[in-house]
Coordinates of C-alpha atoms in Angstrom, one line a residue:
Chain A
M1 CA -15.6 -39.6 7.4
Q2 CA -16.2 -43.7 6.0
A3 CA -15.1 -45.5 8.9
V4 CA -17.9 -43.9 11.4
G5 CA -20.4 -45.5 9.4
T6 CA -18.9 -48.6 8.1
R7 CA -17.5 -49.4 11.7
L8 CA -20.8 -48.6 13.0
D9 CA -22.8 -50.7 11.0
A10 CA -20.6 -54.1 10.6
G11 CA -20.4 -54.0 14.7
T12 CA -24.2 -53.4 15.3
D13 CA -25.3 -55.5 13.1
Q14 CA -23.7 -58.6 13.7
R15 CA -24.3 -58.1 17.3
Q16 CA -27.5 -57.0 17.9
G17 CA -29.0 -57.6 14.1
L18 CA -31.3 -54.3 14.1
P19 CA -32.7 -54.0 10.6
G20 CA -33.1 -50.3 10.9
R21 CA -29.4 -49.9 11.6
R22 CA -28.2 -49.5 8.2
G23 CA -30.7 -46.6 7.5
R24 CA -30.7 -44.8 10.6
A25 CA -26.3 -44.4 10.0
R26 CA -27.2 -43.5 6.4
R27 CA -30.1 -40.9 7.6
R28 CA -26.9 -39.6 9.8
R29 CA -24.6 -39.4 7.2
R30 CA -26.5 -37.4 5.3
D31 CA -27.9 -35.2 8.4
D32 CA -24.0 -35.0 8.5
R33 CA -24.0 -32.8 5.4
R34 CA -25.9 -30.4 6.2
V35 CA -24.4 -29.8 9.7
A36 CA -21.4 -30.2 8.7
W37 CA -21.6 -26.6 7.0
L38 CA -23.0 -25.3 10.4
F39 CA -19.7 -26.3 12.0
L40 CA -17.6 -24.9 9.0
L41 CA -19.4 -21.7 8.8
P42 CA -17.3 -19.2 10.6
V43 CA -14.2 -20.6 9.4
I44 CA -15.2 -20.6 5.7
V45 CA -16.6 -17.1 5.9
G46 CA -13.3 -16.0 7.7
F47 CA -11.2 -17.7 5.0
A48 CA -13.3 -16.8 2.0
V49 CA -13.5 -12.8 3.5
F50 CA -9.5 -12.7 4.7
Y51 CA -7.9 -14.9 3.3
A52 CA -9.5 -15.8 -0.5
Y53 CA -10.7 -12.6 -1.6
P54 CA -7.8 -10.6 -0.6
T55 CA -5.7 -13.2 -2.3
V56 CA -7.4 -12.6 -5.5
R57 CA -7.5 -8.9 -4.9
G58 CA -3.5 -9.0 -4.1
I59 CA -2.7 -10.9 -7.1
W60 CA -4.8 -8.4 -9.5
Y61 CA -3.1 -5.3 -7.2
S62 CA -0.2 -6.2 -8.7
F63 CA -1.0 -6.0 -12.4
T64 CA -2.1 -2.5 -11.5
D65 CA -1.0 1.0 -10.7
Y66 CA -2.8 1.9 -7.0
S67 CA -2.8 4.5 -4.9
L68 CA -4.9 3.8 -2.5
L69 CA -6.8 7.1 -3.3
A70 CA -7.8 6.9 -7.0
D71 CA -9.0 3.5 -8.4
P72 CA -6.8 0.7 -9.1
K73 CA -5.9 0.5 -13.2
Y74 CA -4.3 -1.4 -15.1
V75 CA -0.8 -2.0 -16.3
G76 CA -0.1 -5.5 -17.2
G77 CA 3.0 -6.3 -16.3
D78 CA 4.7 -3.0 -15.4
N79 CA 5.4 -3.3 -12.1
Y80 CA 6.7 -6.5 -12.5
R81 CA 9.1 -5.1 -15.3
E82 CA 10.1 -2.3 -12.7
L83 CA 11.1 -4.9 -9.7
I84 CA 13.6 -6.7 -12.1
S85 CA 15.3 -3.6 -12.5
D86 CA 14.7 -2.2 -9.0
A87 CA 17.8 -2.2 -7.2
Q88 CA 16.3 -1.7 -3.6
A89 CA 14.0 -4.5 -4.4
W90 CA 16.8 -6.9 -4.7
N91 CA 19.0 -4.9 -2.0
A92 CA 15.9 -5.8 0.1
L93 CA 15.9 -9.7 -1.1
K94 CA 19.4 -10.0 -0.8
V95 CA 19.8 -8.6 3.0
T96 CA 16.3 -10.3 4.1
G97 CA 18.3 -14.1 2.9
Y98 CA 21.7 -12.7 4.8
Y99 CA 19.1 -12.0 8.0
V100 CA 17.7 -15.8 7.4
V101 CA 20.5 -17.3 7.0
V102 CA 22.5 -15.7 10.4
N103 CA 19.2 -15.8 12.6
I104 CA 18.2 -19.6 11.9
V105 CA 22.0 -21.0 11.9
S106 CA 22.5 -19.4 15.4
Q107 CA 19.0 -19.9 16.6
T108 CA 18.8 -23.8 15.8
L109 CA 22.4 -24.9 17.0
L110 CA 22.2 -22.7 20.1
A111 CA 18.9 -24.0 20.8
L112 CA 19.7 -27.4 19.8
G113 CA 22.7 -27.2 22.5
L114 CA 20.5 -25.4 24.9
A115 CA 17.6 -28.4 24.9
A116 CA 20.4 -31.2 24.5
L117 CA 21.5 -29.8 28.4
M118 CA 18.6 -29.6 29.7
H119 CA 17.4 -32.9 28.8
R120 CA 20.2 -34.5 30.3
L121 CA 20.5 -31.8 33.3
T122 CA 17.1 -30.6 34.2
R123 CA 13.2 -30.9 33.9
S124 CA 12.9 -27.3 36.1
V125 CA 10.0 -26.0 34.8
V126 CA 10.8 -22.1 36.6
L127 CA 14.3 -22.9 34.5
R128 CA 12.1 -23.0 31.1
A129 CA 9.6 -20.5 31.7
T130 CA 12.7 -18.1 32.4
L131 CA 13.6 -19.2 29.1
L132 CA 10.7 -18.3 27.6
V133 CA 10.4 -14.8 28.8
P134 CA 12.0 -13.2 25.9
W135 CA 9.5 -14.8 23.4
L136 CA 6.7 -13.6 25.7
V137 CA 7.2 -9.9 24.9
P138 CA 6.5 -8.2 22.0
N139 CA 9.5 -8.1 19.3
V140 CA 8.4 -4.0 19.8
T141 CA 9.7 -3.9 23.5
I142 CA 12.6 -6.2 22.6
G143 CA 13.7 -4.0 19.8
L144 CA 13.8 -0.7 22.2
L145 CA 15.5 -2.5 24.6
W146 CA 18.6 -3.6 22.2
A147 CA 18.7 -0.2 20.5
W148 CA 19.3 0.9 24.4
L149 CA 21.6 -2.0 24.8
L150 CA 23.6 -1.2 21.3
D151 CA 23.5 2.4 21.8
P152 CA 27.0 3.7 20.5
D153 CA 27.7 6.4 23.2
L154 CA 25.9 4.8 26.4
G155 CA 24.6 1.6 25.6
F156 CA 26.2 -1.5 27.9
V157 CA 27.1 -4.0 25.3
N158 CA 29.7 -0.5 23.6
H159 CA 30.5 -0.3 27.5
L160 CA 31.3 -3.7 27.7
I161 CA 33.3 -3.8 24.8
G162 CA 35.4 -0.9 26.0
L163 CA 36.2 -2.9 28.7
T164 CA 37.7 -5.1 26.6
G165 CA 39.9 -2.8 24.9
L166 CA 38.7 -3.3 21.6
D167 CA 38.1 -0.7 18.9
T168 CA 34.9 -1.4 17.9
T169 CA 31.0 0.1 18.5
L170 CA 28.4 -2.3 17.8
S171 CA 25.5 -0.4 16.5
F172 CA 22.2 -0.8 14.5
N173 CA 23.5 2.5 12.5
S174 CA 26.7 0.5 11.5
P175 CA 26.8 -0.7 7.5
E176 CA 28.8 -4.0 8.6
W177 CA 26.7 -4.6 12.3
A178 CA 23.5 -3.9 11.6
M179 CA 22.5 -6.8 9.9
P180 CA 24.2 -9.2 12.2
L181 CA 23.0 -7.4 15.3
V182 CA 19.3 -7.5 13.9
A183 CA 20.0 -11.1 13.5
L184 CA 21.2 -11.9 16.9
V185 CA 18.6 -9.8 18.6
N186 CA 15.7 -12.3 16.7
T187 CA 18.3 -15.1 18.0
W188 CA 18.2 -14.1 21.3
T189 CA 14.6 -13.4 21.3
F190 CA 13.7 -16.9 19.8
T191 CA 16.5 -19.0 21.3
G192 CA 14.4 -20.2 24.3
Y193 CA 11.2 -20.7 22.4
T194 CA 13.0 -22.9 20.3
A195 CA 15.0 -24.9 22.6
L196 CA 11.9 -25.9 24.6
L197 CA 10.2 -27.2 21.5
L198 CA 13.3 -29.0 20.6
Y199 CA 13.1 -30.2 24.3
A200 CA 9.8 -31.5 23.9
G201 CA 10.9 -33.6 21.3
M202 CA 14.0 -35.2 23.6
L203 CA 11.5 -35.5 26.1
Q204 CA 9.8 -38.1 23.5
I205 CA 12.6 -40.2 23.3
P206 CA 12.8 -43.7 25.3
P207 CA 14.9 -42.8 28.4
H208 CA 16.1 -46.9 28.6
L209 CA 17.8 -46.0 24.9
Y210 CA 20.3 -43.7 27.1
E211 CA 20.6 -46.0 30.0
G212 CA 21.6 -48.8 27.4
A213 CA 24.4 -46.5 25.8
A214 CA 25.5 -45.3 29.3
M215 CA 26.2 -49.1 30.5
D216 CA 28.0 -49.9 26.8
G217 CA 30.3 -46.9 28.0
A218 CA 28.6 -44.2 25.4
G219 CA 29.9 -40.6 26.7
E220 CA 27.2 -37.7 26.2
W221 CA 28.5 -36.5 23.1
R222 CA 28.3 -40.0 21.4
M223 CA 24.9 -40.3 22.9
F224 CA 23.5 -37.2 21.5
R225 CA 25.2 -37.8 18.4
S226 CA 23.5 -41.7 17.8
I227 CA 20.5 -41.1 19.7
T228 CA 19.2 -37.7 20.3
L229 CA 19.8 -36.0 16.7
P230 CA 18.8 -38.9 14.8
L231 CA 15.6 -39.8 17.1
L232 CA 14.9 -36.1 17.0
R233 CA 15.3 -35.1 13.4
P234 CA 11.8 -35.3 12.1
I235 CA 10.8 -32.6 15.3
L236 CA 14.4 -30.9 13.9
A237 CA 13.0 -30.4 10.3
L238 CA 9.3 -29.6 11.5
V239 CA 10.7 -26.2 13.8
L240 CA 13.4 -25.3 10.9
V241 CA 10.4 -24.9 8.5
V242 CA 8.3 -23.2 10.3
S243 CA 11.3 -20.5 11.8
L244 CA 11.8 -20.4 8.3
I245 CA 8.7 -19.4 7.2
G246 CA 8.7 -17.0 10.8
S247 CA 11.9 -15.5 9.9
F248 CA 11.0 -14.3 6.2
Q249 CA 8.8 -11.9 8.0
I250 CA 11.5 -9.7 10.2
F251 CA 9.7 -6.2 9.6
D252 CA 8.9 -5.0 14.1
T253 CA 12.7 -4.9 15.1
V254 CA 13.8 -3.1 11.9
A255 CA 10.7 -0.8 12.1
V256 CA 11.6 0.0 15.7
V257 CA 15.5 0.4 16.7
Y258 CA 15.6 3.6 14.6
G259 CA 13.6 5.4 16.4
G260 CA 10.9 5.0 14.1
K261 CA 12.4 6.1 11.2
A262 CA 13.2 4.2 8.1
P263 CA 16.6 1.6 8.3
I264 CA 19.4 1.9 6.5
P265 CA 19.6 -0.3 3.3
E266 CA 21.7 -2.6 4.5
T267 CA 18.9 -3.6 6.9
R268 CA 15.9 -2.6 4.6
V269 CA 14.2 -6.0 4.5
I270 CA 12.1 -7.2 2.2
Y271 CA 8.9 -6.8 4.6
Y272 CA 9.9 -3.5 5.7
Y273 CA 10.4 -2.3 1.7
I274 CA 6.7 -3.5 0.9
Y275 CA 5.3 -1.9 3.6
Q276 CA 7.2 1.5 2.7
R277 CA 6.1 1.3 -0.8
A278 CA 2.4 0.6 0.2
F279 CA 2.1 2.9 2.8
T280 CA 4.6 5.5 2.5
Y281 CA 4.6 5.8 -1.1
F282 CA 0.8 4.7 -1.7
D283 CA 2.0 2.2 -4.2
M284 CA -0.3 -0.6 -3.4
G285 CA 0.3 -2.4 -6.9
Y286 CA 4.0 -2.4 -6.4
A287 CA 3.9 -3.7 -3.2
S288 CA 1.6 -6.2 -3.9
A289 CA 3.4 -7.0 -6.9
L290 CA 6.7 -7.2 -4.1
A291 CA 4.6 -9.5 -1.8
M292 CA 3.9 -11.8 -4.9
V293 CA 7.9 -12.5 -5.6
L294 CA 7.7 -13.1 -1.2
V295 CA 5.4 -15.9 -1.9
V296 CA 6.7 -17.6 -4.8
I297 CA 9.9 -17.7 -2.7
L298 CA 7.9 -19.0 0.4
G299 CA 6.1 -21.6 -1.6
V300 CA 9.4 -22.6 -3.0
L301 CA 10.9 -23.0 0.2
T302 CA 8.3 -24.5 1.9
T303 CA 7.9 -27.7 -0.9
I304 CA 11.3 -28.2 -0.7
Q305 CA 11.6 -28.4 3.0
L306 CA 8.3 -30.5 2.9
R307 CA 10.3 -32.7 0.8
M308 CA 12.9 -33.2 3.3
L309 CA 10.6 -33.2 6.1
R310 CA 8.7 -36.3 4.7
A311 CA 12.1 -38.4 3.6
S312 CA 13.2 -37.7 7.3
R313 CA 10.2 -39.3 8.6
S314 CA 11.2 -42.6 7.7
D315 CA 13.6 -42.8 10.3
L316 CA 11.2 -43.0 12.6
A317 CA 10.2 -46.5 14.1
Chain B
M1 CA 32.1 -36.7 33.9
K2 CA 32.1 -34.8 36.6
I3 CA 33.7 -31.7 35.0
G4 CA 31.5 -32.4 32.0
R5 CA 28.5 -31.9 34.5
K6 CA 29.8 -28.9 35.9
A7 CA 31.0 -27.1 32.7
A8 CA 27.4 -27.9 31.2
W9 CA 25.0 -26.6 34.4
L10 CA 27.6 -23.2 33.6
A11 CA 26.4 -23.3 30.1
V12 CA 22.5 -23.6 31.4
I13 CA 23.6 -21.2 33.7
A14 CA 25.0 -18.3 31.2
A15 CA 21.7 -18.7 29.3
V16 CA 19.7 -17.9 31.8
V17 CA 22.3 -14.6 32.3
L18 CA 21.9 -13.8 29.2
T19 CA 17.9 -14.0 29.1
V20 CA 17.7 -12.0 32.5
F21 CA 20.0 -9.6 32.3
P22 CA 18.8 -7.1 29.5
F23 CA 15.5 -7.3 31.4
Y24 CA 17.8 -6.3 34.6
W25 CA 19.5 -3.2 32.7
M26 CA 16.1 -2.3 31.5
V27 CA 14.3 -1.7 34.9
R28 CA 17.9 0.0 35.9
T29 CA 17.8 2.7 33.4
A30 CA 14.4 2.7 34.0
L31 CA 15.1 3.6 37.5
T32 CA 17.9 6.4 36.2
P33 CA 17.1 10.1 36.3
A34 CA 17.5 11.1 32.8
G35 CA 20.3 13.7 33.5
D36 CA 22.5 10.9 34.9
L37 CA 22.5 8.9 32.2
Y38 CA 25.4 10.5 30.8
T39 CA 27.4 10.5 34.3
D40 CA 26.6 6.5 35.5
S41 CA 25.6 4.6 32.7
T42 CA 27.4 1.6 33.7
A43 CA 27.0 1.0 37.0
L44 CA 24.7 -2.2 38.3
W45 CA 22.7 0.4 40.4
P46 CA 21.6 4.1 39.9
D47 CA 23.2 6.4 42.1
H48 CA 20.1 8.2 42.5
P49 CA 17.5 5.7 42.0
T50 CA 13.6 7.5 41.0
L51 CA 10.4 6.8 39.8
I52 CA 9.8 9.7 37.9
N53 CA 10.2 8.4 34.6
F54 CA 7.3 6.0 35.4
A55 CA 5.1 8.6 37.0
R56 CA 5.9 10.9 33.8
V57 CA 5.9 8.3 30.9
L58 CA 1.6 7.5 32.7
G59 CA 1.4 11.1 32.6
L60 CA 1.3 11.4 36.6
V61 CA 3.0 14.5 36.6
D62 CA 2.4 17.9 34.4
A63 CA 4.4 18.5 31.3
E64 CA 6.3 21.0 32.2
T65 CA 7.8 18.6 34.8
A66 CA 8.2 15.7 32.0
R67 CA 10.3 18.0 30.1
A68 CA 12.7 19.0 33.0
A69 CA 12.9 14.7 34.0
G70 CA 14.3 14.3 29.8
G71 CA 11.0 13.7 28.3
S72 CA 9.1 15.5 25.6
G73 CA 5.9 15.8 27.6
A74 CA 4.6 12.7 25.7
Q75 CA 2.8 10.1 28.0
L76 CA 2.0 6.4 27.5
N77 CA -1.8 5.8 28.0
F78 CA -1.1 3.1 29.6
L79 CA -4.3 1.7 31.0
L80 CA -6.2 2.1 27.8
Y81 CA -3.5 0.5 25.8
T82 CA -3.5 -2.7 27.9
F83 CA -7.0 -3.1 27.7
N84 CA -7.3 -2.5 24.2
S85 CA -4.3 -5.0 23.8
I86 CA -6.5 -7.3 26.0
V87 CA -9.2 -6.9 24.1
Y88 CA -7.8 -7.4 20.9
S89 CA -5.6 -10.5 21.8
G90 CA -8.8 -12.1 24.2
L91 CA -11.2 -11.7 21.8
I92 CA -9.3 -13.2 18.7
A93 CA -8.0 -15.9 21.0
V94 CA -11.4 -16.8 22.8
V95 CA -13.7 -17.0 19.3
Q96 CA -11.2 -18.2 17.1
T97 CA -9.9 -21.3 18.9
F98 CA -13.8 -22.0 19.2
C99 CA -14.1 -21.6 15.4
C100 CA -11.1 -23.5 14.3
A101 CA -12.3 -26.2 16.6
M102 CA -15.8 -26.4 15.4
A103 CA -14.0 -26.6 11.5
G104 CA -11.5 -28.7 13.3
Y105 CA -13.9 -31.4 14.1
A106 CA -16.1 -31.2 11.2
F107 CA -12.8 -32.1 8.8
A108 CA -12.0 -34.9 11.3
R109 CA -15.2 -36.1 11.4
L110 CA -18.0 -35.6 9.1
R111 CA -18.4 -36.8 6.0
F112 CA -19.7 -34.0 3.4
P113 CA -18.7 -33.3 -0.2
G114 CA -15.8 -31.1 -0.8
R115 CA -14.4 -31.7 2.6
D116 CA -10.9 -32.4 1.0
L117 CA -10.8 -29.2 -1.0
A118 CA -11.9 -26.9 1.5
F119 CA -9.1 -28.5 3.7
T120 CA -6.8 -28.2 1.3
A121 CA -7.0 -24.9 0.2
I122 CA -6.9 -23.8 3.8
I123 CA -3.6 -25.6 4.2
A124 CA -2.4 -24.0 1.2
A125 CA -2.9 -20.2 3.2
L126 CA -0.7 -21.4 5.6
M127 CA 2.4 -20.8 3.0
V128 CA 1.3 -17.4 2.1
P129 CA 3.3 -14.3 4.3
P130 CA 0.4 -12.5 6.2
I131 CA 2.1 -9.1 4.4
F132 CA 0.3 -10.1 1.5
T133 CA -3.0 -10.5 2.6
I134 CA -2.6 -7.6 4.9
L135 CA -2.2 -5.0 2.1
P136 CA -5.7 -5.9 0.3
N137 CA -7.4 -6.5 4.2
F138 CA -6.2 -2.7 4.9
V139 CA -7.6 -1.7 1.8
L140 CA -11.2 -4.1 2.4
V141 CA -11.1 -2.3 6.2
K142 CA -10.6 0.7 5.0
Q143 CA -13.5 0.8 2.4
L144 CA -15.8 -0.8 5.0
D145 CA -15.0 2.4 6.9
L146 CA -13.7 0.4 10.2
L147 CA -10.0 1.4 9.9
N148 CA -9.4 2.7 14.1
T149 CA -12.3 0.6 15.2
F150 CA -12.2 -2.5 17.0
P151 CA -14.3 -4.7 14.4
G152 CA -11.3 -3.7 11.8
L153 CA -9.1 -4.5 14.0
V154 CA -10.1 -7.7 15.4
L155 CA -11.9 -8.7 12.2
P156 CA -9.4 -10.5 9.8
S157 CA -8.3 -12.8 12.6
L158 CA -10.9 -13.4 14.8
L159 CA -13.0 -16.2 12.9
M160 CA -9.8 -18.5 11.6
T161 CA -6.2 -19.1 11.2
P162 CA -5.6 -22.0 9.2
F163 CA -2.7 -23.0 11.9
A164 CA -4.9 -23.8 14.8
V165 CA -7.8 -25.2 12.2
F166 CA -4.9 -27.6 11.2
F167 CA -3.5 -28.2 14.7
L168 CA -7.3 -28.9 16.2
R169 CA -8.5 -31.5 13.3
Q170 CA -4.9 -33.5 14.0
F171 CA -5.9 -33.9 17.6
F172 CA -9.6 -34.8 17.1
L173 CA -8.8 -37.2 14.3
S174 CA -6.2 -38.9 17.2
I175 CA -9.2 -39.1 19.5
P176 CA -10.3 -42.9 19.8
R177 CA -13.6 -43.1 17.9
D178 CA -14.9 -45.8 20.6
V179 CA -16.4 -43.3 23.0
E180 CA -18.1 -40.9 20.3
E181 CA -19.7 -44.2 18.9
A182 CA -21.1 -45.2 22.5
A183 CA -22.2 -42.0 22.4
T184 CA -23.7 -41.8 18.6
L185 CA -25.8 -45.4 19.8
E186 CA -27.0 -42.6 23.1
G187 CA -28.8 -40.8 20.1
I188 CA -26.6 -37.9 20.9
S189 CA -26.9 -35.5 18.1
R190 CA -23.8 -33.9 16.5
W191 CA -23.9 -30.7 18.3
G192 CA -24.2 -32.5 21.5
M193 CA -21.2 -34.8 21.1
F194 CA -19.1 -32.1 20.4
W195 CA -19.9 -29.7 22.6
R196 CA -20.4 -32.0 25.8
I197 CA -17.8 -34.7 24.8
V198 CA -15.4 -33.7 22.4
L199 CA -14.7 -30.4 24.2
P200 CA -14.1 -31.4 27.5
M201 CA -11.8 -34.1 26.2
S202 CA -9.8 -31.8 24.4
R203 CA -9.1 -29.0 27.0
G204 CA -5.1 -29.6 26.6
P205 CA -4.7 -28.8 23.0
L206 CA -7.5 -26.2 23.4
I207 CA -5.4 -24.5 25.8
T208 CA -2.0 -24.6 23.8
I209 CA -3.9 -22.9 20.8
G210 CA -5.9 -20.1 22.7
L211 CA -2.8 -19.5 24.9
T212 CA -0.4 -19.5 21.7
T213 CA -2.8 -17.1 20.1
V214 CA -2.9 -14.6 22.8
V215 CA 0.8 -14.2 23.4
W216 CA 1.0 -13.5 19.0
S217 CA -1.7 -11.5 19.2
W218 CA -0.7 -9.5 22.2
K219 CA 2.7 -8.9 19.8
D220 CA 1.3 -8.0 17.2
Y221 CA 2.5 -4.7 15.4
L222 CA 1.9 -4.3 11.6
W223 CA -1.8 -5.0 11.6
P224 CA -2.7 -2.8 14.6
L225 CA -0.4 -0.4 13.4
L226 CA -2.4 0.2 10.2
A227 CA -5.5 -0.4 10.9
G228 CA -5.6 0.8 14.7
K229 CA -3.4 3.5 15.2
A230 CA -5.8 6.2 16.5
E231 CA -5.7 6.7 20.1
D232 CA -9.3 4.7 21.3
T233 CA -7.4 1.4 19.5
R234 CA -4.4 2.1 19.9
V235 CA -2.5 -1.5 21.4
L236 CA 0.1 -1.5 23.7
T237 CA 2.9 -2.4 21.3
V238 CA 1.7 0.4 18.6
G239 CA 1.6 2.8 21.8
L240 CA 5.2 2.3 22.8
G241 CA 6.3 3.1 19.1
V242 CA 4.5 6.1 18.5
F243 CA 6.0 7.0 21.9
L244 CA 9.0 6.2 20.5
Q245 CA 8.7 8.6 17.5
Q246 CA 7.6 11.4 20.3
S247 CA 11.1 11.3 21.5
P248 CA 12.8 14.9 22.4
N249 CA 14.5 16.2 19.3
R250 CA 18.1 16.2 21.0
G251 CA 18.1 12.3 20.6
P252 CA 15.9 9.3 22.3
D253 CA 14.3 9.6 25.9
W254 CA 16.2 6.3 27.2
T255 CA 14.8 6.3 30.3
G256 CA 11.2 7.0 29.5
I257 CA 11.5 4.7 26.8
M258 CA 12.6 1.7 29.2
A259 CA 10.4 2.8 31.6
G260 CA 7.5 2.5 29.0
S261 CA 8.9 -1.0 28.4
V262 CA 9.0 -1.8 31.8
L263 CA 5.5 -1.3 31.8
S264 CA 4.4 -3.2 29.0
V265 CA 6.6 -6.3 30.1
I266 CA 4.3 -6.5 33.6
P267 CA 1.2 -8.0 32.1
V268 CA 3.9 -10.6 30.2
L269 CA 4.7 -11.3 33.3
I270 CA 1.3 -12.0 35.0
L271 CA 0.8 -14.1 32.3
L272 CA 3.7 -16.3 33.3
V273 CA 3.0 -16.4 36.7
F274 CA -0.4 -17.4 36.8
L275 CA 0.0 -19.8 33.6
G276 CA 4.0 -20.3 33.4
K277 CA 3.2 -24.1 34.0
R278 CA 0.4 -24.0 32.2
L279 CA 2.4 -22.2 28.9
V280 CA 5.8 -24.7 29.3
Q281 CA 3.5 -27.6 29.6
S282 CA 1.6 -26.7 26.4
M283 CA 5.1 -26.7 24.6
N284 CA 5.8 -30.5 25.3
F285 CA 1.9 -31.4 24.1
S286 CA 2.0 -29.6 20.6
G287 CA 5.9 -29.5 19.6
I288 CA 5.1 -27.5 17.0
K289 CA 4.3 -24.3 17.3

């Protein structure tokens, strides 16, 4: 970094007037070059072999017919043409979008509420650690747990619904309930974690703002709207970006709640469909084309969000 | 105001109950004899609590007893899978954090040609969903003949993850330069500076990244399922998935599955007991994943 060299030179030259300083700093900078590559070597190797190279390969596969058993065969845009007329692919995108909306909206609102309550009530570490547990447990375990709680015959949730006299059965096999349930299960898993991130952001808001507002007679709701929410916006936006990208990767839950069998069409999300095409049908080329579509969607969404994030940064003093 | 405060506490307590109760139900089901599930599936405590489900899931009883108790005779090689999970997540967390710290330091403090380009490329990789690289990485590991081996399992994430590089660079940029400048005058080497001065100053963020990586790799399912499904390299999540598929034909072996689930939560609880405070504080530190 430029500043190291120049600031060092300026300071020492004036103070001590040593003639050799400038030359030594230049030598140090030249040394940096060599040493920098040593510092970077593992990461560069890891990046080149397991990120960059597979990216190139993935793009290439998306233009081939590749069964994993024989060598990839170039087929031009065939995979993409197939994709456009593939109702299952469209369905996968649709249900993933549905999932993302339900999950992100419910998770963010609940987490925001929970964080605000904690912020104004308590700093208990035990409480925070407890709320973090669902996030710490593997999604596979969580999926199994909720598959049992939502079992149509014996599940505890359906027992509770029965007690209220409602004539509904919540089940991952019900076409209308399956996706909302998957989304809510993941909301249950990640709300505590998201709340803690937002809570951490709230801790950075100077407490005297609240004291002043309280003296002016502002109520809690007013303080939340006029102090917490605007000052939290940058962090809220960042949390949203990260959770949105993450929620497109929904896979584990739908992979386990059907007992290891394929999910019903209503919950066959894009990640699962890619997995299925690649490893059940051994159609690596087509799966790669699907993954490319996901890359583009996420790229566009992230860019838009980062723009908005940058716009919201200006709010922060 | 008073009533509002009570209502707020009530909401927090409701959140805690909603968080904890499903886990309680997991334990409760694991303690229920499989045969009782149909007659006694709603009471808060089983009529005839038993440890048989744990015993059969762990393979402590013979197959016949296990089948009589509602299972398929399938076992969860719990100790092996837990050991595999620990190796998998521990190795990745330690090596990856260290390598990313070196790179983060280079990006924050060293001057070399191509730095901005290399950093931008790494940041761009943040946007790529893992499935896109998982497909070719699977092919690569297969071609290297490393499927179902530990090297094949850990290699793709062992050396780096874009986020850790980004996160640690941000932190190193925030360290005041004075300390390093003073050390430079002492004639310390770049490596000495990194190892003896910068790393000890960065314990907080290093632990944050290390712990986050442990948790995420502990939860990993898709990659270990593809690259390490064989018994020898099977991690806990994959083991649970396989156990689920081996359920008896007449329906899921819920008591057994819940016993396995309870077992899989135990390591998490141990982590929480020992590192809970650190974990919670580390989130204050980062403010981001």
